[in-house]
Amino acid sequence: MKAVGIIVEYNPFHNGHAFHLEASRKVSNADIVIAVMSGNFLQRGEPALVSKWYRTKMALLNGVDLVFELPYGFAVQKAETFANGAVSILDAVGCDYLCFGSESGDIDSFYRTIHYLNDEHENYENNIKQYMNKGVSYPKALALSYQQLPNSENFLDLSKPNNILGFHYIKAIIGQNSSIKPVTVARKNANYHDENFTSETIASATSIRKAIFSDEKKIKISQYVPEPTKKLLDEYMNHYGMYHNWENYWDYLQFRLIQASNEELQEIYEVEEGLENRLKAAAIQSTSFQEFMQKVKTKRYTWTRLQRLCVHILTNAQKIEMTKFTEKASYLRLLGMTTLGRDYLNQMKKHFRLPLVSKLSSFKEKEITLDITAARIYAMGLGGIQRQEMLKQEFIEPPIYIKK
Amino acid sequence: MKAVGIIVEYNPFHNGHAFHLEASRKVSNADIVIAVMSGNFLQRGEPALVSKWYRTKMALLNGVDLVFELPYGFAVQKAETFANGAVSILDAVGCDYLCFGSESGDIDSFYRTIHYLNDEHENYENNIKQYMNKGVSYPKALALSYQQLPNSENFLDLSKPNNILGFHYIKAIIGQNSSIKPVTVARKNANYHDENFTSETIASATSIRKAIFSDEKKIKISQYVPEPTKKLLDEYMNHYGMYHNWENYWDYLQFRLIQASNEELQEIYEVEEGLENRLKAAAIQSTSFQEFMQKVKTKRYTWTRLQRLCVHILTNAQKIEMTKFTEKASYLRLLGMTTLGRDYLNQMKKHFRLPLVSKLSSFKEKEITLDITAARIYAMGLGGIQRQEMLKQEFIEPPIYIKK
């Protein structure tokens, strides 16, 4: 069986994702689709709208055959590390292709850009250093330095978020000597960060989340998401009584910032010297996460990086643990499968290049601890019986199975 | 001016306290009454019903002239350390007397018991060791060992909570070579831990708190508390919308137990080897603080000690900090004064044997950090604007002044 891999967050699964899924199958001519998906906390440093279990169901009901969890240590990370972890998992489960959406839509432009940057290596690094010294954030420094290189306009536009991700996917494939063949499809309509609806059927996940949390109950998201998503979102609300957002975790973040010692905060991943005082002072002065972020924000740190840092404070993700996650994943956490996915698994798992984890209670690797803690901290956003249920679930839940 | 010192928690101030206050003034024939009072967290390991500022007002309106805070490092501690801190403060501000309530009511019996235990030192220690080896809790081992000594029935009944406290007050006075003269008055009617009302006007603070948190709104506490207490309790409810109890902090405790590393928990004061696993497991299985405590409870740890430990987890009070608080306080935090109290302060403060702190923002001692954190964690039990107000208040609030 030929397998195409995709790297997703599905927060939530929408028509744009369905388009990408179909295109991935078509351009690769693969028999099955394998997704690596972020867990309960996402690359942008946010809790997912609904749990990874519900997002796994969305994936399976919408055409994915196997879902593996991208470990926390890769998921809540900058694009480069995120890409390394995701590619290493797709490689370990024997994917033939990786298909990603991009603004460019042309795979050759990615290779040309990578080679070009190899050649311009020294200039590029120097430019980055200069921008960083001026107090510019790292991603911005990258983009500006790139733009300054001669003829860079002939290569990939690296100011576009999906081009950046794709660029890192291919660098990871090269770096890991993987035999995966990357293909890309042009993203349709909506831009990644669009907050407003601009098309009849395609909208960004950002705009869909905005509508979900909006007070205007009349805003309909049905036209932008497939039926299973709609059904699962309703089911989640019925069962858990809420969708998750940062404000559900603000009390905990504030509490921890007030009680933690400076030494403890300095051990948290991404907390740089002196930032702990700034965080503590802002925590005392703020009544919401949004207010807190506005107070903490500086030119040096992007909003996304600060949000990731806040997630790390919640999950107590320390430098000593997180720096183990840079190159490759060390286990495969199976979240769900269809019948076809199960067949693939049975046929192929003896060739998998990493240990397969179907149930946490029978797996003892230290590195998975962060995933468990993250899942439990996510559950803390809920109240009462629902919280308790999710706290216990993480350890005993078998992978989701969808017969089809 | 002659001063009598008292050691209090006033949770809340009730008629029994008023009786003790009057008696203290009378038996000592003192001009002013100085109280050392626990802050927002109490010796039994509980958040106070209302903040230390409101309890200071209760004290001043009911006849106390000066209120100093017993630092967190002495307040949330076993009787011996609690007594050391409190006595050292009363000594530092020049008290002539210390008057405490006891079940015994006879000061000589305290001295006789202390001397008797000195003589029986070896036997006593051996007995304690044997009980501890059997897994009995420390306070229980003390009481049982004492009872086993020959003729101990002729001395103080050390199974009574106020006798135990008094015993440690006098040991502290002797140990610190203080010139304070201890006097005791018999407690009237209600026993310390009584949960039910047994007299017309005197009830234990425990039974009053129980009534306050009871759903039966008809239970009247008015007959058991003086008018100012009633007024201040109502005012607190109007302003903050709640009274504090452990359940208001359960979410934070659960969160911290889930996210803390074992190493971090082992650094918390009173966390003994292996207990961290038991605490973590119980946190995941429980939906309330009461349920959690039932799960964690063992013969070895008293309920009170476990509650104190939980407060230390909330405030992140580490062994390395807490073990500095054993013998004597190192500062005097003034919480409030009457006109008479202010006169005493002006006249006597040059003789105070410890630095006087009237406002936190102008005091830099490292040791006061725990008091600040404790006050802020207490504020986290509130929501919204009220929380914010109390978070800021701790640092800027001048001592309360009551003109009379």
PDB file of N, CA, C and O in Angstrom, chain B residues 188-217:
ATOM      1  N   LYS B 188     -13.739  29.527  78.336  1.00  0.00           N
ATOM      2  CA  LYS B 188     -15.126  29.445  78.789  1.00  0.00           C
ATOM      3  C   LYS B 188     -15.935  28.560  77.854  1.00  0.00           C
ATOM      4  O   LYS B 188     -15.937  28.750  76.640  1.00  0.00           O
ATOM      5  N   ASN B 189     -16.600  27.598  78.401  1.00  0.00           N
ATOM      6  CA  ASN B 189     -17.544  26.756  77.652  1.00  0.00           C
ATOM      7  C   ASN B 189     -16.961  26.062  76.443  1.00  0.00           C
ATOM      8  O   ASN B 189     -16.315  25.037  76.575  1.00  0.00           O
ATOM      9  N   ALA B 190     -17.151  26.625  75.286  1.00  0.00           N
ATOM     10  CA  ALA B 190     -16.898  25.910  74.026  1.00  0.00           C
ATOM     11  C   ALA B 190     -15.494  25.315  73.962  1.00  0.00           C
ATOM     12  O   ALA B 190     -14.515  25.955  74.288  1.00  0.00           O
ATOM     13  N   ASN B 191     -15.412  24.094  73.523  1.00  0.00           N
ATOM     14  CA  ASN B 191     -14.122  23.497  73.237  1.00  0.00           C
ATOM     15  C   ASN B 191     -13.657  23.955  71.871  1.00  0.00           C
ATOM     16  O   ASN B 191     -14.446  24.250  70.986  1.00  0.00           O
ATOM     17  N   TYR B 192     -12.338  23.975  71.728  1.00  0.00           N
ATOM     18  CA  TYR B 192     -11.696  24.500  70.535  1.00  0.00           C
ATOM     19  C   TYR B 192     -12.300  23.961  69.236  1.00  0.00           C
ATOM     20  O   TYR B 192     -12.603  24.703  68.310  1.00  0.00           O
ATOM     21  N   HIS B 193     -12.480  22.668  69.192  1.00  0.00           N
ATOM     22  CA  HIS B 193     -12.889  22.061  67.919  1.00  0.00           C
ATOM     23  C   HIS B 193     -14.378  21.748  67.844  1.00  0.00           C
ATOM     24  O   HIS B 193     -14.815  21.087  66.910  1.00  0.00           O
ATOM     25  N   ASP B 194     -15.139  22.186  68.845  1.00  0.00           N
ATOM     26  CA  ASP B 194     -16.578  21.907  68.819  1.00  0.00           C
ATOM     27  C   ASP B 194     -17.201  22.353  67.510  1.00  0.00           C
ATOM     28  O   ASP B 194     -16.954  23.446  67.031  1.00  0.00           O
ATOM     29  N   GLU B 195     -18.026  21.483  66.969  1.00  0.00           N
ATOM     30  CA  GLU B 195     -18.694  21.851  65.723  1.00  0.00           C
ATOM     31  C   GLU B 195     -20.127  22.316  65.970  1.00  0.00           C
ATOM     32  O   GLU B 195     -20.777  22.837  65.082  1.00  0.00           O
ATOM     33  N   ASN B 196     -20.627  22.090  67.157  1.00  0.00           N
ATOM     34  CA  ASN B 196     -22.019  22.459  67.432  1.00  0.00           C
ATOM     35  C   ASN B 196     -22.119  23.532  68.514  1.00  0.00           C
ATOM     36  O   ASN B 196     -21.217  23.712  69.311  1.00  0.00           O
ATOM     37  N   PHE B 197     -23.225  24.227  68.499  1.00  0.00           N
ATOM     38  CA  PHE B 197     -23.447  25.266  69.488  1.00  0.00           C
ATOM     39  C   PHE B 197     -23.918  24.629  70.792  1.00  0.00           C
ATOM     40  O   PHE B 197     -24.852  23.842  70.812  1.00  0.00           O
ATOM     41  N   THR B 198     -23.260  24.970  71.888  1.00  0.00           N
ATOM     42  CA  THR B 198     -23.643  24.351  73.152  1.00  0.00           C
ATOM     43  C   THR B 198     -24.010  25.380  74.219  1.00  0.00           C
ATOM     44  O   THR B 198     -24.538  25.039  75.253  1.00  0.00           O
ATOM     45  N   SER B 199     -23.718  26.633  73.968  1.00  0.00           N
ATOM     46  CA  SER B 199     -24.018  27.670  74.962  1.00  0.00           C
ATOM     47  C   SER B 199     -24.873  28.755  74.319  1.00  0.00           C
ATOM     48  O   SER B 199     -25.055  28.794  73.107  1.00  0.00           O
ATOM     49  N   GLU B 200     -25.355  29.640  75.137  1.00  0.00           N
ATOM     50  CA  GLU B 200     -26.215  30.722  74.642  1.00  0.00           C
ATOM     51  C   GLU B 200     -25.430  31.775  73.856  1.00  0.00           C
ATOM     52  O   GLU B 200     -25.931  32.346  72.905  1.00  0.00           O
ATOM     53  N   THR B 201     -24.191  32.051  74.293  1.00  0.00           N
ATOM     54  CA  THR B 201     -23.453  33.175  73.704  1.00  0.00           C
ATOM     55  C   THR B 201     -22.041  32.811  73.262  1.00  0.00           C
ATOM     56  O   THR B 201     -21.428  33.535  72.490  1.00  0.00           O
ATOM     57  N   ILE B 202     -21.528  31.695  73.770  1.00  0.00           N
ATOM     58  CA  ILE B 202     -20.153  31.327  73.419  1.00  0.00           C
ATOM     59  C   ILE B 202     -20.171  30.110  72.496  1.00  0.00           C
ATOM     60  O   ILE B 202     -20.780  29.094  72.817  1.00  0.00           O
ATOM     61  N   ALA B 203     -19.522  30.236  71.364  1.00  0.00           N
ATOM     62  CA  ALA B 203     -19.396  29.098  70.453  1.00  0.00           C
ATOM     63  C   ALA B 203     -17.986  29.111  69.891  1.00  0.00           C
ATOM     64  O   ALA B 203     -17.344  30.163  69.820  1.00  0.00           O
ATOM     65  N   SER B 204     -17.479  27.959  69.505  1.00  0.00           N
ATOM     66  CA  SER B 204     -16.135  27.896  68.926  1.00  0.00           C
ATOM     67  C   SER B 204     -16.151  28.516  67.526  1.00  0.00           C
ATOM     68  O   SER B 204     -17.179  28.552  66.855  1.00  0.00           O
ATOM     69  N   ALA B 205     -14.973  28.991  67.111  1.00  0.00           N
ATOM     70  CA  ALA B 205     -14.865  29.528  65.752  1.00  0.00           C
ATOM     71  C   ALA B 205     -15.219  28.452  64.733  1.00  0.00           C
ATOM     72  O   ALA B 205     -15.819  28.729  63.696  1.00  0.00           O
ATOM     73  N   THR B 206     -14.872  27.207  65.045  1.00  0.00           N
ATOM     74  CA  THR B 206     -15.196  26.099  64.134  1.00  0.00           C
ATOM     75  C   THR B 206     -16.702  26.015  63.881  1.00  0.00           C
ATOM     76  O   THR B 206     -17.148  25.913  62.735  1.00  0.00           O
ATOM     77  N   SER B 207     -17.480  26.075  64.977  1.00  0.00           N
ATOM     78  CA  SER B 207     -18.937  25.950  64.802  1.00  0.00           C
ATOM     79  C   SER B 207     -19.506  27.177  64.092  1.00  0.00           C
ATOM     80  O   SER B 207     -20.458  27.077  63.323  1.00  0.00           O
ATOM     81  N   ILE B 208     -18.890  28.344  64.325  1.00  0.00           N
ATOM     82  CA  ILE B 208     -19.366  29.560  63.648  1.00  0.00           C
ATOM     83  C   ILE B 208     -19.072  29.473  62.145  1.00  0.00           C
ATOM     84  O   ILE B 208     -19.928  29.776  61.313  1.00  0.00           O
ATOM     85  N   ARG B 209     -17.885  29.006  61.793  1.00  0.00           N
ATOM     86  CA  ARG B 209     -17.562  28.847  60.371  1.00  0.00           C
ATOM     87  C   ARG B 209     -18.492  27.829  59.723  1.00  0.00           C
ATOM     88  O   ARG B 209     -18.955  28.007  58.601  1.00  0.00           O
ATOM     89  N   LYS B 210     -18.759  26.754  60.462  1.00  0.00           N
ATOM     90  CA  LYS B 210     -19.646  25.722  59.934  1.00  0.00           C
ATOM     91  C   LYS B 210     -21.025  26.329  59.624  1.00  0.00           C
ATOM     92  O   LYS B 210     -21.610  26.065  58.573  1.00  0.00           O
ATOM     93  N   ALA B 211     -21.500  27.167  60.542  1.00  0.00           N
ATOM     94  CA  ALA B 211     -22.805  27.806  60.335  1.00  0.00           C
ATOM     95  C   ALA B 211     -22.766  28.746  59.131  1.00  0.00           C
ATOM     96  O   ALA B 211     -23.693  28.806  58.335  1.00  0.00           O
ATOM     97  N   ILE B 212     -21.648  29.467  59.005  1.00  0.00           N
ATOM     98  CA  ILE B 212     -21.524  30.429  57.901  1.00  0.00           C
ATOM     99  C   ILE B 212     -21.559  29.718  56.550  1.00  0.00           C
ATOM    100  O   ILE B 212     -22.159  30.198  55.592  1.00  0.00           O
ATOM    101  N   PHE B 213     -20.925  28.549  56.459  1.00  0.00           N
ATOM    102  CA  PHE B 213     -20.887  27.825  55.188  1.00  0.00           C
ATOM    103  C   PHE B 213     -22.085  26.897  55.001  1.00  0.00           C
ATOM    104  O   PHE B 213     -22.234  26.275  53.960  1.00  0.00           O
ATOM    105  N   SER B 214     -22.923  26.827  56.054  1.00  0.00           N
ATOM    106  CA  SER B 214     -24.069  25.931  55.970  1.00  0.00           C
ATOM    107  C   SER B 214     -25.102  26.464  54.984  1.00  0.00           C
ATOM    108  O   SER B 214     -25.237  27.665  54.765  1.00  0.00           O
ATOM    109  N   ASP B 215     -25.827  25.562  54.370  1.00  0.00           N
ATOM    110  CA  ASP B 215     -26.870  25.977  53.435  1.00  0.00           C
ATOM    111  C   ASP B 215     -28.102  26.500  54.162  1.00  0.00           C
ATOM    112  O   ASP B 215     -28.875  27.271  53.610  1.00  0.00           O
ATOM    113  N   GLU B 216     -28.279  26.049  55.408  1.00  0.00           N
ATOM    114  CA  GLU B 216     -29.439  26.522  56.167  1.00  0.00           C
ATOM    115  C   GLU B 216     -29.205  27.971  56.568  1.00  0.00           C
ATOM    116  O   GLU B 216     -28.546  28.261  57.564  1.00  0.00           O
ATOM    117  N   LYS B 217     -29.738  28.847  55.772  1.00  0.00           N
ATOM    118  CA  LYS B 217     -29.480  30.275  55.962  1.00  0.00           C
ATOM    119  C   LYS B 217     -30.043  30.792  57.291  1.00  0.00           C
ATOM    120  O   LYS B 217     -29.694  31.865  57.754  1.00  0.00           O
TER     121      LYS B 217
END
